[in-house]
Coordinates of C-alpha atoms in Angstrom, one line a residue:
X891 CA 26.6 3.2 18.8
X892 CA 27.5 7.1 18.9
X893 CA 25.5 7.3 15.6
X894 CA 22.3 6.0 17.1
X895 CA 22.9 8.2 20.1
X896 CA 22.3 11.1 17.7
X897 CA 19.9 9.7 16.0
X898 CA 17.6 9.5 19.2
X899 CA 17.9 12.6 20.6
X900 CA 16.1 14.3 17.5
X901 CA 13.2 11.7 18.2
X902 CA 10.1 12.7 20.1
X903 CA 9.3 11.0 22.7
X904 CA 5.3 11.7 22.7
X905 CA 3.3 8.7 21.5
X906 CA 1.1 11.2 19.3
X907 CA 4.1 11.9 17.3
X908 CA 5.1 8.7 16.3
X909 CA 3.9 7.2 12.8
X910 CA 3.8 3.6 12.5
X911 CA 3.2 2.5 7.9
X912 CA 2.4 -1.2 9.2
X913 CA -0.7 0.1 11.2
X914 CA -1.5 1.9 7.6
X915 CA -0.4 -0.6 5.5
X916 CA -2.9 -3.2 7.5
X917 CA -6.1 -1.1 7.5
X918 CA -5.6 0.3 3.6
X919 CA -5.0 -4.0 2.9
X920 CA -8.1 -5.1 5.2
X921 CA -10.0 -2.9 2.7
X922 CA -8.7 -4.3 -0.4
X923 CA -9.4 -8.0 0.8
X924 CA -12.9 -6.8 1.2
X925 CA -13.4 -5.9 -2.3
X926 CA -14.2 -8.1 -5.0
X927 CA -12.5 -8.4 -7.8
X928 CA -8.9 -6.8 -7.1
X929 CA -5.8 -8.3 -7.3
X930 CA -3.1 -6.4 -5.1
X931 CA 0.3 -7.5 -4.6
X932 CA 3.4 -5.8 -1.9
X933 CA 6.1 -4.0 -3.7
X934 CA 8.6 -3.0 -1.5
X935 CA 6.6 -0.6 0.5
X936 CA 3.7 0.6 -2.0
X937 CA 1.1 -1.9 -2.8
X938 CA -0.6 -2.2 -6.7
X939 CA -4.1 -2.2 -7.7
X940 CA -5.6 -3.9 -10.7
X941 CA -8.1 -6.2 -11.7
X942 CA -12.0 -4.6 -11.8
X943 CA -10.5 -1.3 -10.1
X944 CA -13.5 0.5 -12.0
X945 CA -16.2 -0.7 -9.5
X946 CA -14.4 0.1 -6.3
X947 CA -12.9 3.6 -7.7
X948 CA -14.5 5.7 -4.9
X949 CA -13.1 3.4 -2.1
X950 CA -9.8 3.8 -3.7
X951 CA -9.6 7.0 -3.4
X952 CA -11.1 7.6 0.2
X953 CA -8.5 5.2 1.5
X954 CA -5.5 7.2 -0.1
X955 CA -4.9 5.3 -3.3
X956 CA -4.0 7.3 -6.3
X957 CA -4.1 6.2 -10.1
X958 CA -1.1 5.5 -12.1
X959 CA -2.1 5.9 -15.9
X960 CA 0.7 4.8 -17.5
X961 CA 0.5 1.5 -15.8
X962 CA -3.0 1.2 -15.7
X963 CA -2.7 0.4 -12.1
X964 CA -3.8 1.7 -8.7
X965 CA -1.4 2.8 -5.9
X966 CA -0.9 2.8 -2.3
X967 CA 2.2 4.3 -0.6
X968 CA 3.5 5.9 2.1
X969 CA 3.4 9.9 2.2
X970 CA 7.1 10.0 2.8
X971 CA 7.7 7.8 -0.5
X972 CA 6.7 10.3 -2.3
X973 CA 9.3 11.2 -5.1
X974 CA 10.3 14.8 -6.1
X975 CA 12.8 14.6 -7.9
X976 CA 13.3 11.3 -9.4
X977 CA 11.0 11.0 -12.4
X978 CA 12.1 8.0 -14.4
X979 CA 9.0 5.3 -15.9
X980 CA 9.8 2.2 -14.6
X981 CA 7.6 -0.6 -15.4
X982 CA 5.8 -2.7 -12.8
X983 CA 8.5 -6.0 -13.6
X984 CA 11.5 -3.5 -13.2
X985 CA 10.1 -2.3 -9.7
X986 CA 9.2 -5.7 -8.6
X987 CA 12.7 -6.8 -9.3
X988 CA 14.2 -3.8 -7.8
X989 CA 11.9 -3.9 -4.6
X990 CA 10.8 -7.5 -4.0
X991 CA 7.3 -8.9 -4.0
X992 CA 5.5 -10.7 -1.3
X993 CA 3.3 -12.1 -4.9
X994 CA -0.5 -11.1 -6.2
X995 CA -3.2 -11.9 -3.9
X996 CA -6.7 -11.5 -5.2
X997 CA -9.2 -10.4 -3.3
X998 CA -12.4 -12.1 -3.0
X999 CA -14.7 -10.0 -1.0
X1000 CA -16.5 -9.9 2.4
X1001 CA -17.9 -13.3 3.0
X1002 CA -21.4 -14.3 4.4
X1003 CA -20.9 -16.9 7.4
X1004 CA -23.6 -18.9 7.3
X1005 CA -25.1 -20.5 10.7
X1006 CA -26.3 -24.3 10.3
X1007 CA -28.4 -26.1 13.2

């Protein structure tokens, strides 16, 4: 308990400097759901892009996404993830082993409701 008691008192206490990943995670994956043709699956804490990334290149990129061209994949991760010094290729099966997967999910697009009398 002594640990967590110095843990805290280097937190800030002002809600403006807090950073919550799920609130980022959920608004960059509402996007993906809403455009055909992906397929983007959970890794750990990044999420993958493939499927017909070409179409939807633009969106990618204005909601942080960046392009990984040795695996021919998009990318989503948190700003902290970000690796400096650790520049070994792993491929996508290694980092789903070493991560965990929540599986592929394909998106299918925004949907038309229809109205019926």
């Amino acid at each position: 308990m002594a640990n967590l008691d110095k843990i805290n008192q280097y937190q800030s206490t002002e809600k403006s400097a807090i950073y919550n990943y799920g609130d980022d995670l959920e608004k960059v994956l509402n996007v993906l759901s809403g455009l055909s043709g992906l397929v983007f699956e959970v890794i750990g804490n990044w999420v993958w892009i493939s499927g017909e990334t070409i179409t939807h290149k633009e969106t990618l990129k204005e909601i942080g996404c960046k392009w990984a061209p040795k695996k021919k994949q998009w990318f989503y991760r948190p700003d902290e993830h970000k690796s400096y010094w650790n520049r070994e290729e792993h491929t996508i099966e290694e980092i789903r082993a070493k991560y965990g997967t929540t599986g592929q999910r394909k998106a299918t697009g925004w949907q038309r409701v229809e109205t019926r009398a």
